[in-house]
XYZ file of C-alpha atoms in Angstrom:
518
model
C -79.783 -106.987 7.587
C -79.062 -103.342 7.439
C -75.389 -103.794 6.993
C -76.071 -106.196 3.927
C -78.639 -103.837 2.402
C -76.387 -100.820 2.628
C -73.485 -102.940 1.181
C -75.635 -103.697 -1.764
C -76.473 -100.087 -2.143
C -72.901 -99.091 -2.209
C -72.213 -101.821 -4.840
C -74.848 -100.758 -7.125
C -73.704 -96.921 -6.849
C -70.218 -98.115 -7.617
C -71.304 -100.126 -10.767
C -73.359 -97.153 -11.951
C -70.341 -94.868 -11.399
C -68.137 -97.281 -13.374
C -70.663 -97.240 -16.198
C -70.513 -93.348 -16.363
C -66.838 -93.563 -16.382
C -66.943 -95.781 -19.356
C -69.281 -93.576 -21.227
C -67.222 -90.515 -20.430
C -63.932 -92.322 -21.672
C -65.733 -93.216 -24.875
C -67.003 -89.741 -25.564
C -63.635 -88.193 -24.907
C -61.993 -90.498 -27.411
C -64.202 -89.207 -30.153
C -64.638 -85.591 -29.272
C -61.121 -84.221 -30.612
C -61.935 -85.793 -34.131
C -65.449 -84.288 -34.152
C -64.072 -80.786 -33.215
C -61.551 -80.593 -35.948
C -63.016 -82.694 -38.789
C -66.276 -80.842 -39.048
C -65.755 -77.209 -39.983
C -69.320 -76.283 -38.980
C -68.042 -76.660 -35.360
C -66.280 -73.496 -35.725
C -69.570 -71.432 -35.562
C -71.341 -73.622 -33.118
C -72.346 -71.790 -29.919
C -73.302 -74.436 -27.410
C -71.956 -76.243 -24.442
C -70.808 -79.165 -26.320
C -68.291 -77.110 -28.330
C -66.814 -75.527 -25.152
C -66.239 -78.947 -23.652
C -64.515 -80.136 -26.800
C -62.221 -77.230 -26.856
C -60.918 -78.203 -23.361
C -60.720 -81.799 -24.008
C -58.748 -81.190 -27.235
C -55.868 -80.221 -25.054
C -56.161 -83.305 -22.768
C -58.070 -81.619 -20.017
C -60.879 -84.099 -20.104
C -60.358 -87.629 -18.962
C -62.145 -89.137 -15.931
C -64.537 -86.543 -14.559
C -63.259 -84.235 -17.456
C -66.849 -83.539 -18.766
C -68.505 -81.259 -16.447
C -72.174 -80.624 -16.808
C -71.940 -76.973 -16.710
C -73.049 -74.015 -19.034
C -70.557 -71.324 -19.889
C -71.583 -68.127 -18.198
C -71.831 -65.338 -20.621
C -71.340 -61.761 -19.142
C -71.074 -58.181 -20.452
C -69.743 -56.515 -17.375
C -66.150 -57.837 -17.305
C -63.988 -55.696 -14.753
C -60.897 -56.367 -16.789
C -61.903 -54.656 -20.165
C -59.958 -51.724 -19.492
C -56.667 -53.761 -19.278
C -57.026 -54.764 -22.970
C -54.104 -53.349 -24.986
C -54.734 -52.932 -28.691
C -51.458 -51.540 -29.168
C -49.717 -54.759 -28.752
C -52.122 -56.897 -30.735
C -50.597 -58.310 -33.938
C -52.496 -61.076 -35.745
C -50.309 -61.241 -38.796
C -48.129 -63.986 -37.469
C -48.883 -67.718 -37.318
C -51.329 -68.804 -34.688
C -49.090 -70.994 -32.602
C -48.852 -71.266 -28.865
C -45.806 -69.362 -27.469
C -45.079 -72.245 -25.073
C -46.212 -75.602 -26.675
C -45.890 -74.367 -30.254
C -49.133 -76.174 -31.051
C -51.686 -74.639 -33.360
C -54.670 -76.270 -31.875
C -57.186 -74.296 -29.773
C -54.911 -71.070 -29.520
C -56.075 -67.966 -27.655
C -54.478 -64.667 -27.810
C -53.865 -62.632 -24.561
C -55.601 -59.338 -25.216
C -53.417 -57.596 -22.513
C -49.841 -58.618 -23.774
C -50.668 -59.843 -27.261
C -48.982 -63.414 -26.729
C -50.516 -66.640 -27.894
C -51.539 -69.547 -25.604
C -53.030 -72.901 -25.980
C -56.323 -73.934 -24.315
C -58.137 -72.313 -21.443
C -58.700 -75.311 -18.979
C -57.170 -75.456 -15.522
C -54.116 -77.107 -16.863
C -53.802 -74.899 -19.993
C -50.920 -72.420 -20.784
C -53.595 -69.608 -21.101
C -54.986 -70.319 -17.539
C -51.376 -70.459 -16.095
C -50.556 -67.244 -17.781
C -53.686 -65.513 -16.361
C -52.577 -66.550 -12.796
C -48.832 -65.698 -13.140
C -49.176 -62.493 -15.088
C -52.490 -61.270 -13.893
C -53.754 -60.959 -17.497
C -57.341 -61.925 -17.747
C -58.870 -61.282 -21.237
C -58.279 -63.866 -24.107
C -59.755 -64.363 -27.553
C -60.028 -67.718 -29.244
C -58.481 -67.186 -32.577
C -60.556 -69.662 -34.240
C -63.962 -69.059 -32.866
C -63.373 -65.257 -31.970
C -65.038 -65.743 -28.748
C -63.649 -63.753 -25.713
C -63.076 -65.176 -22.161
C -62.098 -64.106 -18.856
C -59.533 -66.204 -16.993
C -59.157 -67.734 -14.609
C -62.960 -67.139 -13.934
C -63.826 -68.915 -17.174
C -66.893 -66.858 -18.361
C -67.321 -65.714 -21.731
C -67.367 -61.876 -22.502
C -70.023 -60.572 -24.685
C -69.285 -56.835 -25.197
C -69.523 -54.894 -28.506
C -66.536 -52.807 -27.652
C -64.319 -55.937 -28.634
C -65.824 -56.055 -32.031
C -63.010 -54.013 -33.468
C -60.486 -56.700 -32.374
C -62.614 -59.352 -34.134
C -62.554 -57.376 -37.370
C -58.636 -56.994 -37.169
C -58.260 -60.732 -36.486
C -60.608 -61.696 -39.340
C -61.369 -58.715 -41.768
C -64.779 -59.039 -43.505
C -66.393 -57.257 -46.331
C -69.910 -57.196 -47.719
C -70.490 -57.353 -51.409
C -71.610 -53.902 -51.696
C -68.524 -52.611 -49.799
C -66.204 -54.468 -52.338
C -67.897 -52.787 -55.297
C -67.256 -49.387 -53.791
C -63.567 -49.922 -53.037
C -62.332 -48.310 -56.210
C -64.405 -45.174 -55.340
C -63.353 -44.702 -51.918
C -61.022 -41.853 -51.326
C -61.244 -41.707 -47.455
C -58.002 -42.175 -45.512
C -58.056 -44.476 -42.444
C -56.309 -43.747 -39.009
C -54.385 -46.430 -37.192
C -54.073 -46.705 -33.559
C -50.760 -45.047 -33.414
C -52.124 -42.044 -35.197
C -50.712 -42.659 -38.616
C -53.069 -42.415 -41.603
C -53.053 -44.991 -44.352
C -55.115 -45.672 -47.545
C -56.833 -48.997 -47.522
C -55.173 -51.065 -50.218
C -52.079 -48.858 -50.142
C -50.445 -50.201 -47.080
C -46.794 -51.201 -46.734
C -45.682 -54.871 -46.440
C -42.893 -55.888 -43.934
C -39.814 -57.261 -45.614
C -39.277 -60.161 -43.409
C -35.926 -61.050 -44.769
C -35.257 -60.539 -48.371
C -38.899 -60.835 -49.395
C -39.260 -57.798 -51.464
C -39.752 -59.974 -54.511
C -43.028 -61.368 -52.754
C -44.154 -57.860 -51.720
C -43.964 -56.317 -55.129
C -45.768 -59.217 -56.710
C -48.652 -59.011 -54.099
C -48.886 -55.280 -54.407
C -49.231 -55.675 -58.184
C -52.013 -58.268 -57.923
C -53.939 -56.199 -55.445
C -54.678 -53.673 -58.362
C -56.342 -56.536 -60.516
C -59.896 -55.747 -59.573
C -61.778 -59.118 -60.269
C -59.024 -60.956 -58.504
C -59.137 -58.878 -55.446
C -62.889 -58.838 -55.304
C -62.915 -62.653 -55.540
C -60.535 -63.098 -52.565
C -62.333 -60.395 -50.310
C -65.347 -62.774 -50.169
C -64.098 -66.127 -48.390
C -67.366 -67.725 -49.502
C -65.840 -67.728 -53.051
C -63.225 -70.125 -52.171
C -64.608 -71.773 -49.025
C -64.698 -75.302 -50.618
C -60.837 -74.984 -51.412
C -58.607 -77.141 -49.010
C -55.527 -75.172 -50.024
C -53.849 -73.400 -47.279
C -52.177 -71.029 -49.869
C -55.523 -70.046 -51.252
C -56.862 -69.098 -47.780
C -53.693 -67.369 -46.748
C -53.761 -65.200 -49.911
C -57.459 -64.212 -49.237
C -56.530 -63.384 -45.718
C -53.823 -61.213 -46.785
C -56.048 -59.586 -49.553
C -58.509 -58.770 -46.728
C -55.864 -57.192 -44.397
C -54.425 -55.024 -47.197
C -57.880 -53.654 -48.174
C -59.219 -53.351 -44.565
C -60.256 -49.828 -43.288
C -59.974 -50.701 -39.550
C -56.400 -52.000 -39.115
C -54.650 -51.238 -35.769
C -51.490 -50.245 -37.722
C -50.773 -48.854 -41.080
C -48.710 -51.843 -42.464
C -49.217 -55.618 -42.709
C -46.850 -58.609 -42.386
C -47.349 -61.323 -45.014
C -45.698 -63.864 -42.511
C -48.432 -66.401 -42.640
C -48.820 -66.123 -46.466
C -44.987 -66.626 -46.691
C -45.273 -69.772 -44.543
C -47.855 -71.176 -46.890
C -45.692 -70.247 -50.034
C -42.765 -72.018 -48.467
C -44.587 -75.139 -47.944
C -46.560 -75.259 -51.136
C -43.458 -74.498 -53.277
C -41.282 -77.003 -51.252
C -38.985 -74.028 -50.238
C -38.386 -72.987 -53.782
C -39.248 -69.551 -52.556
C -38.497 -68.844 -48.805
C -37.689 -66.214 -46.359
C -34.064 -65.316 -46.307
C -33.277 -66.052 -50.021
C -33.912 -63.381 -52.737
C -35.913 -64.717 -55.766
C -37.215 -63.361 -59.084
C -40.636 -61.784 -58.944
C -41.326 -62.882 -62.563
C -40.692 -66.613 -61.449
C -42.706 -66.084 -58.343
C -45.573 -64.519 -60.129
C -45.614 -67.514 -62.639
C -45.676 -69.988 -59.847
C -48.204 -68.294 -57.660
C -50.612 -67.867 -60.461
C -50.411 -71.359 -61.679
C -50.533 -72.837 -58.165
C -53.612 -70.724 -57.220
C -55.389 -71.834 -60.427
C -54.655 -75.452 -59.725
C -56.011 -75.226 -56.142
C -59.159 -73.270 -57.132
C -60.234 -75.341 -59.894
C -62.289 -78.439 -59.030
C -64.319 -81.173 -60.812
C -67.310 -78.952 -60.796
C -65.402 -75.792 -61.930
C -62.758 -76.393 -64.695
C -61.520 -72.758 -64.822
C -60.655 -70.232 -61.998
C -60.447 -66.494 -61.444
C -56.917 -66.682 -62.379
C -57.534 -67.884 -65.919
C -60.413 -65.500 -66.358
C -58.126 -62.630 -65.581
C -54.871 -63.433 -67.131
C -54.988 -66.240 -69.609
C -54.713 -65.383 -73.259
C -53.749 -67.480 -76.210
C -50.869 -67.632 -78.844
C -50.354 -69.217 -82.207
C -47.039 -70.591 -82.473
C -45.358 -71.548 -85.834
C -42.199 -73.556 -85.318
C -39.723 -74.389 -88.139
C -37.026 -77.006 -87.254
C -35.636 -77.322 -90.791
C -36.756 -76.472 -94.460
C -37.392 -80.177 -95.176
C -40.023 -80.798 -92.425
C -41.892 -77.477 -92.893
C -43.566 -75.749 -90.093
C -45.554 -76.934 -87.157
C -48.639 -74.669 -86.114
C -50.135 -74.990 -82.541
C -52.134 -73.010 -80.152
C -50.934 -72.483 -76.663
C -52.253 -70.531 -73.645
C -50.240 -68.015 -71.781
C -50.406 -66.080 -68.507
C -47.721 -63.607 -69.243
C -45.607 -62.552 -72.188
C -41.739 -62.433 -72.160
C -40.189 -59.582 -74.159
C -36.555 -59.640 -75.404
C -34.608 -56.586 -74.953
C -32.012 -55.572 -77.663
C -28.299 -55.896 -76.471
C -26.732 -52.746 -74.817
C -24.138 -50.968 -76.827
C -20.351 -51.768 -75.977
C -19.085 -48.315 -76.496
C -19.167 -45.076 -74.591
C -20.045 -41.519 -75.753
C -17.703 -38.646 -75.996
C -17.939 -37.791 -72.356
C -16.616 -41.444 -71.449
C -20.033 -42.237 -69.914
C -21.958 -45.391 -70.677
C -24.868 -44.656 -73.055
C -28.073 -45.817 -71.658
C -30.003 -47.465 -74.536
C -33.811 -46.978 -75.018
C -36.230 -48.897 -76.870
C -40.011 -48.409 -77.572
C -42.246 -50.942 -76.102
C -43.814 -51.463 -79.555
C -40.596 -52.470 -81.058
C -40.195 -55.517 -78.522
C -43.906 -56.295 -78.973
C -43.192 -57.134 -82.640
C -42.123 -60.506 -81.376
C -45.837 -61.288 -81.346
C -46.794 -59.955 -84.836
C -46.854 -63.494 -86.447
C -44.011 -62.505 -88.761
C -40.964 -61.776 -86.710
C -38.691 -64.760 -86.189
C -37.297 -65.724 -82.813
C -34.394 -68.199 -82.724
C -34.418 -70.752 -80.042
C -31.870 -73.423 -79.099
C -33.780 -75.476 -76.498
C -34.885 -78.147 -76.584
C -33.926 -78.091 -80.221
C -32.714 -75.319 -82.472
C -35.672 -73.799 -84.322
C -37.175 -70.690 -85.674
C -40.331 -69.662 -83.920
C -43.068 -67.142 -84.897
C -45.701 -66.065 -82.405
C -49.183 -64.491 -82.972
C -51.725 -63.498 -80.258
C -54.938 -65.014 -81.015
C -56.764 -64.103 -77.820
C -56.024 -61.229 -75.521
C -56.442 -61.473 -71.735
C -58.439 -59.174 -69.577
C -55.143 -58.343 -67.657
C -52.018 -58.491 -69.945
C -48.709 -59.265 -67.829
C -45.662 -58.373 -69.712
C -42.060 -59.081 -68.495
C -38.837 -57.774 -69.862
C -35.946 -60.313 -69.889
C -33.265 -58.238 -68.152
C -31.212 -60.954 -66.753
C -28.962 -63.304 -68.863
C -27.364 -66.272 -67.056
C -24.343 -67.973 -68.220
C -21.784 -70.462 -66.602
C -19.973 -67.877 -64.723
C -22.249 -64.822 -63.882
C -25.578 -63.194 -64.443
C -25.657 -59.944 -66.548
C -28.294 -57.245 -66.368
C -29.510 -55.369 -69.321
C -30.023 -51.714 -68.574
C -32.106 -50.893 -71.685
C -34.985 -48.451 -70.871
C -38.171 -49.287 -72.160
C -40.387 -46.324 -73.370
C -43.863 -47.331 -72.660
C -47.325 -45.338 -72.350
C -48.916 -45.247 -68.965
C -52.355 -44.937 -70.621
C -53.874 -45.970 -73.878
C -51.437 -48.815 -75.054
C -53.069 -49.622 -78.403
C -51.958 -53.159 -79.281
C -53.815 -53.532 -82.674
C -51.553 -50.843 -84.265
C -48.508 -53.069 -83.845
C -49.471 -56.721 -83.618
C -52.271 -58.287 -85.756
C -55.254 -59.443 -83.599
C -57.975 -61.856 -84.244
C -61.250 -60.425 -85.894
C -64.132 -59.926 -83.483
C -66.930 -62.545 -83.519
C -70.058 -61.671 -85.112
C -71.918 -61.431 -81.813
C -69.274 -59.385 -80.052
C -68.555 -56.405 -82.135
C -67.606 -54.639 -78.957
C -64.451 -56.683 -79.009
C -63.035 -54.141 -81.607
C -62.194 -51.744 -78.675
C -60.656 -54.325 -76.466
C -57.037 -54.017 -77.654
C -56.420 -50.790 -75.576
C -54.801 -51.130 -72.233
C -53.899 -48.901 -69.371
C -50.912 -49.582 -67.080
C -51.817 -50.489 -63.414
C -48.598 -51.932 -61.991
C -44.885 -51.625 -62.866
C -42.313 -53.679 -61.027
C -38.721 -52.320 -61.151
C -35.275 -53.844 -60.110
C -32.681 -51.441 -58.787
C -29.057 -52.414 -58.323
C -26.610 -55.069 -59.656
C -27.848 -58.544 -60.897
C -28.053 -60.997 -58.032
C -28.297 -58.246 -55.616
C -30.305 -55.088 -55.417
C -33.949 -54.704 -54.538
C -37.376 -54.482 -56.063
C -40.073 -51.856 -56.011
C -43.163 -51.271 -57.690
C -45.337 -48.424 -59.062
C -49.088 -48.872 -58.645
C -52.209 -46.895 -59.658
C -54.823 -45.943 -57.141
C -57.972 -46.121 -59.200
C -60.314 -43.909 -57.079
C -58.007 -40.836 -57.734
C -56.104 -42.235 -60.661
C -52.841 -41.267 -58.665
C -49.641 -43.207 -58.835
C -47.663 -44.534 -55.766
C -44.203 -45.945 -55.357
C -44.150 -48.954 -52.905
C -41.138 -50.542 -51.598
C -41.823 -52.710 -48.579
C -42.957 -50.272 -45.895
C -42.381 -47.348 -47.970
C -45.481 -45.861 -49.620
C -45.360 -42.557 -51.459
C -47.175 -40.685 -53.999
C -45.404 -40.163 -57.277
C -45.772 -38.614 -60.789
C -46.766 -40.662 -63.737
C -43.595 -39.498 -65.459
C -41.615 -41.203 -62.904
C -43.150 -44.430 -63.661
C -42.144 -44.209 -67.276
C -38.463 -43.399 -66.352
C -37.685 -46.540 -64.515
C -36.172 -49.929 -65.559
C -39.318 -51.818 -66.058
C -39.061 -55.456 -65.233
C -42.706 -56.683 -65.071
C -45.835 -54.869 -65.794
C -49.574 -55.454 -65.661
C -51.925 -53.796 -68.162
C -55.744 -53.669 -67.774
C -58.175 -53.586 -70.641
C -59.941 -50.156 -70.735
C -63.354 -51.627 -71.072
C -62.974 -53.284 -67.871
C -62.823 -50.135 -66.008
C -63.973 -50.508 -62.451
C -66.430 -47.808 -62.409
C -68.178 -49.398 -65.242
C -68.095 -52.673 -63.320
C -69.826 -51.016 -60.394
C -72.461 -49.451 -62.690
C -73.104 -52.896 -64.260
C -73.447 -54.548 -60.829
C -76.154 -52.141 -59.842
């Protein structure tokens, strides 16, 4: 009797155990989906999330779910092993062993990335083999001690979190253009937030000068410094551009330069390798592609426009004459930048047998848009074109067509363009639309100041790009070429072979914007 009753008890226990196993297996099949489909899980701070993180790497299975609570401690004996000098969060968040981007942790002792933290994970193995015990989850920003497995809650680690994911409050954003304070990196070097050098990963100077120029466009910069502004966008390019913007303007960086590696990876994917690491490209083409792609990715069914069009979009009236019989066709077309044609350089030399460097005033080549000057085009059909600006943008991008391609080679026009650094008054040279009745203030909106000037040095198809940018807080000019950042004189800006420029309407002065926000 006793033997039969004990046998029944064992059978019942085994059936209950099998039921538990089925429940566990069912839960495990769903958990990886829940963790990565729901973005709100990133901020969850409960036991369920911790178990999901382990099971996403396959550390679950039968008996994988353990009814335990993650211990949170403040007194970790290994905090003094954290080495901030080796931490670099600019590169893609992939495990250095498995190359997976799921559930990646950074070792705060050596700076390497590892996947997971369960007993069979690469981070756990690294903690045993190397004796490195402090790890941060690159997604949740939680810090753990391995192999012990407890979470570390210590305010001394907040600076690392800020470097991993720089964050700005709205009032801080509004004060950026008033800040004159230098920051000090861990290596002792001083840097100005917003004026940091960018690594040239391999012939990516065309990207660097474009980014540095766009960082001077105040509304664009302010928009991307607050991630909530584009949280609903699914575009990786949008989020990588936002991350890069926050790193450039962050005042608590560990080093005085930033690597745009993650942004470049997003660019290569979004452009289908039209722009890629290791291949020199044209910053004008890249600027055009980037602005159009960001606009497309930011607009939605609820929001038909974007910060890109709010900053850069103007409008042209185009009159096209194909032949005298058909008359002229008139249309309106939006633009994000205006292309200016340089006069052909002279073919003769001066008395000293040296090439004459021709010069042309900016106002002369702006006459292309006065509504009267005729431009001959051959594609798609031979036609005579006349252009007139009907709406000026807040930020005007001009590019000088220096390079001419033919079947054999590329030629570069060395003509210097004489342009004003301040007070470019367009209404004196091109007819502008009359102001609306309500907005008499528009009368003063034709005056612009230069904020960025991209220059090409060297032969066509070779050479390098650099950029002059203005720091608004002190109205000083800086020359930037990859990691090189140096103060320069405004006169030097005007002596360069300008290739692409960004002008800002004077009434959009950042100080006035701050006062208006208050």
